[in-house]
Coordinates of C-alpha atoms and ligand atoms in Angstrom, one line a residue:
X8 CA -10.4 -1.8 41.4
X9 CA -8.4 -4.1 39.2
X10 CA -9.1 -4.7 35.5
X11 CA -7.5 -7.2 33.2
X12 CA -7.7 -10.4 31.3
X13 CA -10.4 -12.7 32.8
X14 CA -10.2 -15.5 30.3
X15 CA -8.0 -16.4 27.4
X16 CA -8.6 -18.8 24.5
X17 CA -6.9 -19.4 21.0
X18 CA -7.4 -21.1 17.8
X19 CA -5.1 -22.2 15.0
X20 CA -5.8 -24.1 11.7
X21 CA -5.8 -27.9 11.5
X22 CA -3.1 -27.8 8.8
X23 CA 0.7 -27.3 9.3
X24 CA 3.9 -27.5 7.4
X25 CA 6.9 -28.9 9.1
X26 CA 9.8 -26.5 8.5
X27 CA 12.1 -29.5 7.9
X28 CA 10.0 -30.2 4.7
X29 CA 10.6 -26.6 3.7
X30 CA 14.3 -26.8 4.4
X31 CA 14.5 -30.1 2.4
X32 CA 12.9 -28.5 -0.6
X33 CA 15.2 -25.5 -0.4
X34 CA 18.2 -27.8 0.2
X35 CA 19.3 -26.0 3.4
X36 CA 20.0 -27.2 6.9
X37 CA 16.8 -27.4 8.8
X38 CA 18.7 -26.2 11.9
X39 CA 18.5 -22.8 10.4
X40 CA 14.7 -22.8 11.2
X41 CA 14.7 -25.2 14.3
X42 CA 17.7 -23.5 16.0
X43 CA 18.4 -20.3 14.0
X44 CA 14.9 -18.7 14.2
X45 CA 13.5 -21.2 16.7
X46 CA 10.5 -22.3 14.5
X47 CA 9.5 -26.0 13.9
X48 CA 6.1 -25.8 12.2
X49 CA 3.8 -23.2 10.7
X50 CA 0.1 -23.3 10.6
X51 CA -1.6 -23.0 7.2
X52 CA -5.1 -21.6 6.9
X53 CA -7.7 -23.9 5.2
X54 CA -9.4 -22.5 2.1
X55 CA -12.7 -22.2 4.0
X56 CA -11.1 -20.3 6.9
X57 CA -10.1 -16.6 7.4
X58 CA -9.7 -14.2 10.3
X59 CA -13.3 -14.2 10.9
X60 CA -13.8 -18.0 11.3
X61 CA -10.6 -18.1 13.4
X62 CA -11.7 -15.4 15.7
X63 CA -15.1 -17.0 16.2
X64 CA -13.5 -20.3 16.9
X65 CA -11.0 -18.7 19.5
X66 CA -13.9 -16.7 21.2
X67 CA -16.6 -19.6 21.3
X68 CA -15.4 -21.2 24.6
X69 CA -15.4 -17.8 26.4
X70 CA -18.9 -17.0 25.2
X71 CA -20.2 -20.4 26.2
X72 CA -19.1 -19.6 29.7
X73 CA -20.1 -16.0 30.2
X74 CA -23.1 -16.0 27.9
X75 CA -23.4 -14.0 24.6
X76 CA -25.6 -11.2 26.4
X77 CA -22.8 -10.2 28.7
X78 CA -20.6 -8.7 26.0
X79 CA -20.9 -4.9 25.7
X80 CA -18.1 -4.3 23.1
X81 CA -16.3 -6.5 20.7
X82 CA -12.9 -5.2 19.5
X83 CA -11.4 -7.0 16.5
X84 CA -7.6 -6.5 16.0
X85 CA -6.2 -7.7 12.7
X86 CA -3.9 -6.7 9.7
X87 CA -5.5 -9.4 7.5
X88 CA -8.8 -7.5 7.2
X89 CA -11.4 -9.0 4.7
X90 CA -13.1 -5.6 3.9
X91 CA -11.9 -2.0 3.6
X92 CA -15.1 -0.8 5.2
X93 CA -17.0 -3.4 7.2
X94 CA -15.4 -4.6 10.5
X95 CA -14.7 -8.3 10.5
X96 CA -16.1 -8.3 14.0
X97 CA -19.6 -7.7 12.8
X98 CA -19.7 -11.2 11.1
X99 CA -18.1 -12.7 14.5
X100 CA -20.9 -10.7 16.4
X101 CA -23.5 -12.8 14.4
X102 CA -21.6 -16.0 14.5
X103 CA -21.4 -15.9 18.3
X104 CA -25.0 -14.6 18.9
X105 CA -24.0 -11.4 20.6
X106 CA -26.6 -9.0 21.5
X107 CA -27.7 -6.2 19.2
X108 CA -26.7 -3.5 21.6
X109 CA -22.9 -4.6 21.6
X110 CA -20.7 -2.2 19.8
X111 CA -18.0 -3.6 17.3
X112 CA -15.1 -2.1 16.0
X113 CA -11.9 -3.2 14.1
X114 CA -8.4 -1.9 14.9
X115 CA -5.2 -1.8 12.8
X116 CA -1.5 -1.1 13.4
X117 CA 0.4 -4.2 12.3
X118 CA 1.0 -6.7 15.2
X119 CA 0.4 -4.0 17.8
X120 CA -3.4 -3.4 17.6
X121 CA -4.4 -6.2 20.0
X122 CA -2.6 -4.4 22.7
X123 CA -4.4 -0.9 21.8
X124 CA -7.6 -2.9 22.0
X125 CA -6.8 -4.3 25.4
X126 CA -5.8 -0.9 26.9
X127 CA -9.0 0.6 25.4
X128 CA -11.1 -2.3 26.8
X129 CA -9.5 -1.7 30.3
X130 CA -10.4 2.0 30.1
X131 CA -14.0 1.1 29.2
X132 CA -14.3 -1.5 32.0
X133 CA -12.8 1.1 34.5
X134 CA -15.6 3.5 33.6
X135 CA -18.3 0.9 33.8
X136 CA -17.1 -2.1 35.9
X137 CA -20.2 -4.2 35.3
X138 CA -19.3 -4.4 31.5
X139 CA -17.2 -7.2 29.8
X140 CA -15.3 -6.4 26.5
X141 CA -14.4 -9.1 24.2
X142 CA -11.0 -8.5 22.4
X143 CA -10.1 -10.8 19.5
X144 CA -6.9 -10.8 17.5
X145 CA -6.7 -12.8 14.3
X146 CA -4.3 -13.0 11.5
X147 CA -2.7 -15.0 8.7
X148 CA 0.9 -14.2 8.1
X149 CA 1.8 -14.4 4.6
X150 CA 5.1 -13.7 2.7
X151 CA 6.2 -14.3 -0.8
X152 CA 7.5 -17.8 -1.6
X153 CA 11.3 -18.3 -1.7
X154 CA 12.0 -15.2 0.5
X155 CA 13.5 -15.1 3.9
X156 CA 10.3 -14.4 5.5
X157 CA 8.5 -17.5 4.1
X158 CA 9.6 -19.6 7.1
X159 CA 8.0 -17.2 9.4
X160 CA 4.4 -17.5 8.2
X161 CA 1.6 -18.9 10.4
X162 CA -2.0 -18.1 11.4
X163 CA -4.0 -18.0 14.5
X164 CA -6.5 -16.2 16.7
X165 CA -6.8 -15.4 20.3
X166 CA -9.9 -14.1 22.3
X167 CA -9.6 -12.4 25.6
X168 CA -12.3 -11.3 28.1
X169 CA -11.6 -8.0 29.7
X170 CA -13.3 -7.4 33.0
X171 CA -13.1 -6.0 36.5
X172 CA -11.6 -8.3 39.1
X173 CA -10.1 -10.5 36.4
X174 CA -9.4 -14.2 37.1
X175 CA -6.0 -14.3 35.1
X176 CA -4.1 -11.1 34.8
X177 CA -4.5 -7.7 36.4
X178 CA -3.1 -5.1 34.1
X179 CA -1.3 -2.2 35.6
X180 CA -2.3 1.3 34.3
X181 CA 1.3 2.4 33.6
X182 CA 2.6 1.9 30.1
X183 CA 5.6 2.8 27.9
X184 CA 5.0 3.7 24.3
X185 CA 7.2 4.4 21.2
X186 CA 6.2 5.3 17.7
X187 CA 8.4 6.0 14.7
X188 CA 7.4 6.2 11.0
X189 CA 9.6 3.5 9.4
X190 CA 9.3 1.0 6.5
X191 CA 10.3 -2.4 8.1
X192 CA 7.3 -4.4 7.1
X193 CA 4.2 -3.3 5.3
X194 CA 1.4 -4.6 3.0
X195 CA 0.0 -2.1 0.3
X196 CA -3.8 -2.5 -0.2
X197 CA -3.1 -4.3 -3.6
X198 CA -1.0 -7.0 -2.1
X199 CA -1.9 -10.3 -0.4
X200 CA 1.6 -10.9 1.0
X201 CA 3.7 -8.5 3.2
X202 CA 6.8 -6.8 2.1
X203 CA 9.5 -6.7 4.7
X204 CA 13.2 -5.5 5.1
X205 CA 13.9 -8.5 7.4
X206 CA 17.1 -7.6 9.2
X207 CA 16.2 -3.9 9.5
X208 CA 12.9 -5.0 11.1
X209 CA 14.7 -6.9 13.8
X210 CA 16.8 -3.9 14.5
X211 CA 13.8 -1.6 14.8
X212 CA 12.0 -4.1 17.0
X213 CA 15.0 -4.0 19.5
X214 CA 15.3 -0.1 19.2
X215 CA 11.5 0.1 20.0
X216 CA 11.9 -2.2 22.9
X217 CA 14.6 0.0 24.4
X218 CA 12.6 3.2 23.9
X219 CA 9.3 1.8 25.1
X220 CA 11.0 0.4 28.3
X221 CA 12.6 3.7 29.0
X222 CA 9.2 5.4 28.8
X223 CA 7.7 2.6 30.9
X224 CA 10.2 3.1 33.7
X225 CA 9.3 6.8 33.8
X226 CA 5.8 5.9 34.5
X227 CA 6.2 2.8 36.6
X228 CA 7.9 2.0 39.9
X229 CA 8.8 -1.5 38.5
X230 CA 12.3 -2.5 37.6
X231 CA 13.6 -5.3 35.3
X232 CA 14.2 -7.6 38.4
X233 CA 10.6 -7.2 39.6
X234 CA 9.4 -9.5 36.7
X235 CA 9.5 -13.2 36.8
X236 CA 8.6 -13.7 33.1
X237 CA 8.5 -11.5 30.0
X238 CA 6.1 -12.0 27.0
X239 CA 7.5 -10.5 23.8
X240 CA 5.8 -10.1 20.4
X241 CA 6.8 -13.3 18.6
X242 CA 7.4 -13.0 14.8
X243 CA 9.7 -16.1 15.5
X244 CA 10.6 -17.5 18.8
X245 CA 14.3 -16.7 18.6
X246 CA 13.3 -13.0 18.4
X247 CA 12.1 -13.2 22.1
X248 CA 15.7 -14.5 23.1
X249 CA 17.3 -11.6 21.3
X250 CA 14.8 -9.1 22.8
X251 CA 15.3 -10.4 26.3
X252 CA 19.1 -10.3 26.3
X253 CA 18.9 -6.7 24.8
X254 CA 16.5 -5.6 27.5
X255 CA 18.7 -7.1 30.1
X256 CA 21.8 -5.3 28.7
X257 CA 19.8 -2.0 28.5
X258 CA 19.2 -2.5 32.3
X259 CA 22.8 -3.5 32.9
X260 CA 21.6 -6.9 34.4
X261 CA 23.8 -9.9 33.6
X262 CA 21.7 -13.0 32.9
X263 CA 22.9 -16.6 32.7
X264 CA 21.5 -18.7 29.7
X265 CA 19.5 -20.6 32.3
X266 CA 17.9 -17.3 33.6
X267 CA 17.1 -16.1 30.1
X268 CA 15.4 -19.6 29.4
X269 CA 13.6 -19.5 32.7
X270 CA 12.2 -16.0 32.1
X271 CA 10.8 -16.6 28.5
X272 CA 10.9 -20.3 27.4
X273 CA 7.4 -21.2 28.6
X274 CA 6.0 -18.3 26.4
X275 CA 7.3 -20.0 23.3
X276 CA 5.9 -23.5 23.2
X277 CA 2.8 -22.8 21.1
X278 CA 4.3 -20.1 18.7
X279 CA 7.2 -22.5 17.8
X280 CA 4.6 -24.8 16.2
X281 CA 2.1 -22.3 15.0
X282 CA 4.3 -19.6 13.6
X283 CA 3.6 -15.8 13.4
X284 CA 0.0 -14.9 14.1
X285 CA 0.8 -11.1 14.1
X286 CA -1.8 -9.5 16.5
X287 CA -2.5 -12.8 18.2
X288 CA 1.2 -13.8 18.7
X289 CA 2.2 -12.3 22.0
X290 CA -1.2 -13.3 23.6
X291 CA -0.8 -16.9 22.4
X292 CA 2.6 -16.6 24.0
X293 CA 0.9 -15.5 27.3
X294 CA -1.4 -18.4 27.0
X295 CA 1.5 -20.8 26.5
X296 CA 3.2 -19.4 29.8
X297 CA 0.1 -19.7 31.8
X298 CA -0.8 -23.2 30.6
X299 CA 2.8 -24.7 30.6
X300 CA 4.8 -23.1 33.3
X301 CA 5.4 -25.7 36.1
X302 CA 5.9 -22.9 38.7
X303 CA 2.8 -21.5 40.3
X304 CA 2.8 -18.0 38.9
X305 CA 0.2 -16.5 41.3
X306 CA 1.3 -13.0 42.3
X307 CA 4.1 -12.9 39.8
X308 CA 4.6 -9.8 37.6
X309 CA 4.8 -10.4 33.9
X310 CA 6.3 -7.8 31.4
X311 CA 4.7 -7.5 28.0
X312 CA 6.4 -6.0 25.0
X313 CA 4.0 -5.5 22.1
X314 CA 5.4 -4.5 18.7
X315 CA 3.8 -3.6 15.4
X316 CA 5.9 -2.8 12.4
X317 CA 5.7 0.6 10.9
X318 CA 6.0 1.0 13.9
X319 CA 4.2 1.3 17.3
X320 CA 5.4 -0.4 20.4
X321 CA 4.3 -0.6 24.0
X322 CA 5.7 -2.1 27.2
X323 CA 3.2 -2.8 30.0
X324 CA 2.9 -5.0 33.1
X325 CA 0.5 -7.3 34.8
X326 CA 0.1 -9.6 37.8
X327 CA -1.0 -13.2 37.6
X328 CA -4.1 -13.7 39.8
X329 CA -4.2 -16.5 42.4
X330 CA -6.3 -19.4 41.1
X331 CA -5.6 -18.5 37.4
X332 CA -4.8 -22.2 36.7
X333 CA -8.5 -23.0 37.1
X334 CA -9.6 -20.8 34.4
X335 CA -7.5 -22.0 31.6
X336 CA -8.4 -24.1 28.4
X337 CA -5.2 -26.1 28.5
X338 CA -6.6 -29.5 27.5
X339 CA -8.6 -28.1 24.6
X340 CA -5.6 -26.3 23.2
X341 CA -3.3 -29.2 23.7
X342 CA -5.8 -31.5 21.9
X343 CA -6.3 -29.0 19.1
X344 CA -2.5 -28.8 18.4
X345 CA -1.9 -32.5 18.7
X346 CA -4.7 -33.4 16.3
X347 CA -3.4 -31.1 13.5
X348 CA -2.6 -32.7 10.1
X349 CA 0.8 -32.3 8.5
X350 CA 0.9 -31.3 4.8
X351 CA 3.3 -32.0 2.2
X352 CA 5.1 -29.3 0.3
X353 CA 2.7 -29.7 -2.7
X354 CA -0.2 -29.5 -0.3
X355 CA 1.2 -26.4 1.2
X356 CA 1.6 -24.7 -2.1
X357 CA -2.1 -25.6 -2.8
X358 CA -3.1 -23.9 0.4
X359 CA -0.9 -21.0 -0.2
X360 CA -2.1 -20.5 -3.8
X361 CA -5.8 -21.3 -3.1
X362 CA -7.8 -18.9 -5.2
X363 CA -9.0 -15.7 -3.7
X364 CA -12.1 -15.1 -6.0
X365 CA -12.7 -11.4 -6.9
X366 CA -15.1 -11.7 -10.0
X367 CA -18.4 -11.4 -8.2
X368 CA -19.4 -14.9 -9.3
X369 CA -20.6 -17.6 -6.8
X370 CA -17.7 -19.7 -5.3
X371 CA -18.3 -22.5 -3.0
X372 CA -15.3 -23.1 -0.7
X373 CA -14.3 -26.8 -0.2
X374 CA -15.0 -28.2 3.3
X375 CA -11.5 -28.4 4.9
X376 CA -11.4 -26.6 8.3
X377 CA -12.3 -28.9 11.5
X378 CA -13.4 -25.6 13.2
X379 CA -16.9 -24.9 14.2
X380 CA -17.1 -21.8 11.9
X381 CA -16.4 -21.8 8.2
X382 CA -16.3 -19.5 5.2
X383 CA -18.8 -21.5 3.0
X384 CA -18.9 -19.3 -0.1
X385 CA -18.1 -16.0 -1.6
X386 CA -21.0 -14.8 -3.8
X387 CA -21.7 -11.6 -5.4
X388 CA -18.6 -10.1 -3.5
X389 CA -20.2 -11.2 -0.2
X390 CA -18.6 -13.6 2.3
X391 CA -21.0 -16.3 3.6
X392 CA -20.2 -17.7 6.9
X393 CA -21.9 -20.7 8.5
X394 CA -21.8 -22.6 11.8
X395 CA -21.0 -26.3 11.3
Ligands
LIG407 P1 17.4 -14.8 7.2 O1 18.2 -13.5 6.8 O2 17.3 -15.8 6.0 O3 18.1 -15.6 8.2 O4 16.1 -14.5 7.7 P2 19.7 -15.6 8.9 O5 20.6 -15.9 7.7 O6 19.9 -14.2 9.6 O7 19.6 -16.7 9.8 C1 18.7 -16.6 11.0 C2 19.5 -17.2 12.2 O8 19.7 -18.5 11.9 C3 20.9 -16.4 12.4 O9 21.2 -16.5 13.8 C4 21.9 -17.5 11.8 O10 23.1 -17.5 12.3 C5 21.1 -18.8 12.2 P3 21.4 -15.0 14.5 O11 22.6 -14.4 13.7 O12 20.2 -14.2 14.3 O13 21.7 -15.4 15.8 N1 21.5 -20.0 11.3 C6 21.6 -21.2 11.8 N2 21.6 -21.7 13.1 C7 21.8 -23.1 13.3 N3 22.1 -23.9 12.3 C8 22.2 -23.4 11.0 C9 21.9 -22.1 10.7 N4 21.9 -21.3 9.7 C10 21.6 -20.1 9.9 N5 22.4 -24.4 10.1 C11 14.7 -13.0 9.0 C12 15.8 -14.0 9.0 C13 14.3 -12.5 10.4 C14 15.2 -11.7 8.3 C15 13.6 -13.5 8.2 O14 13.0 -14.7 8.9 C16 12.4 -12.5 7.9 O15 12.5 -11.7 7.0 N6 11.3 -12.6 8.7 C17 10.2 -11.7 8.6 C18 10.3 -10.5 9.3 C19 10.4 -10.6 10.8 O16 9.9 -11.6 11.3 N7 11.0 -9.6 11.5 C20 10.9 -9.6 12.9 C21 10.9 -8.2 13.5 S1 9.5 -7.3 12.8 C22 8.1 -7.8 13.6 O17 8.2 -8.5 14.6 C23 6.8 -7.4 13.1 C24 6.1 -8.5 12.3 O18 5.5 -9.5 13.2 C25 5.0 -7.9 11.5 C26 4.0 -6.9 12.2 O19 4.3 -6.2 13.1 O20 2.8 -7.0 11.7 C27 7.0 -9.1 11.3

């Protein structure tokens, strides 16, 4: 029996900052961003959206098709949690009208946890093939202003339906894992922005790729040349290029620039203009591949490298299912991205600095998101979500 991703949909905010604007303010060459890190725009969350509203917006199209009652488990992956105790998915459960017998849990390990959720969801479905698990990954990437990480912010959520006989990607059971206690990127509970040792983080990312790959080939009969495409965790799109060249070198495979581009370029279109969305990023990359690759991918093997700072990494593989192109939300995604509103540098600062009330008073949030779900108020330390 095959198990994997049956449907996938993502959401990002309706606001973005063009990195040319940031470069102009910083008086640096915008090619450092456009070429050097491969990023053009970054999504900025509206004051009335957070990981809950973004996740609900991402998942809504899937629920409309399969029906709220068919979901047996909701797994919510994030590192932008809104509560130390309550799982963000419980709010999403109500907003989507899921049935009371659906279990809900939140998972955390930096950008990696969506992959842990997918593997656990596959195991649940393998045990009870009639069940469907909804995996959502939702994050807002925030670094301090005037740091090297600032240009790699972004926000987004992805929702994936995990089922038996999936219509998009059959996920293979063999995986390669790598874990090491390192401090490359972290966010203590008392901070709203991440701390990062930027250059070190890219080194650890590449080391983890090699280690996870080596563990993968011990378990799998697949070799580098069996894959037509590779989806990497995408903190910024140039990282995928560095990673892919590194993996080719580890495998002693000589790749031309055209081959590198052919194997990863279509995974990058959306992230280039959204920015880092942490847990969601690699899966938005997968959506980009499926929705934008001109070649018919049916039957092709795709390699996935999931990385979460701190660090936990995993390499796994999947096969694209015949007929996949009929199950995508391409037009909706293209429309959402093309209708976003560009913000000026001052508007970006206002979004960045929008107050995060902590005093227990009643605070109405201004109506700013164009999404279907919004955070209407924070009152008595409780978050109040509404369906528009
Ligand atoms: P930096 O140090 O300011 O940038 O920030 P740089 O000086 O290294 O320049 C970047 C590239 O642009 C270089 O190319 C330059 O040569 C080039 P490279 O040497 O890498 O090939 N460049 C130009 N190119 C064309 N025209 C120009 C020009 N100027 C320079 N005019 C850094 C880079 C990654 C450190 C920074 O963005 C950062 O700290 N980002 C945040 C951390 C991060 O994203 N790390 C990635 C790995 S860790 C990870 O993926 C996990 C994460 O998602 C979190 C999680 O797991 O939860 C972050």
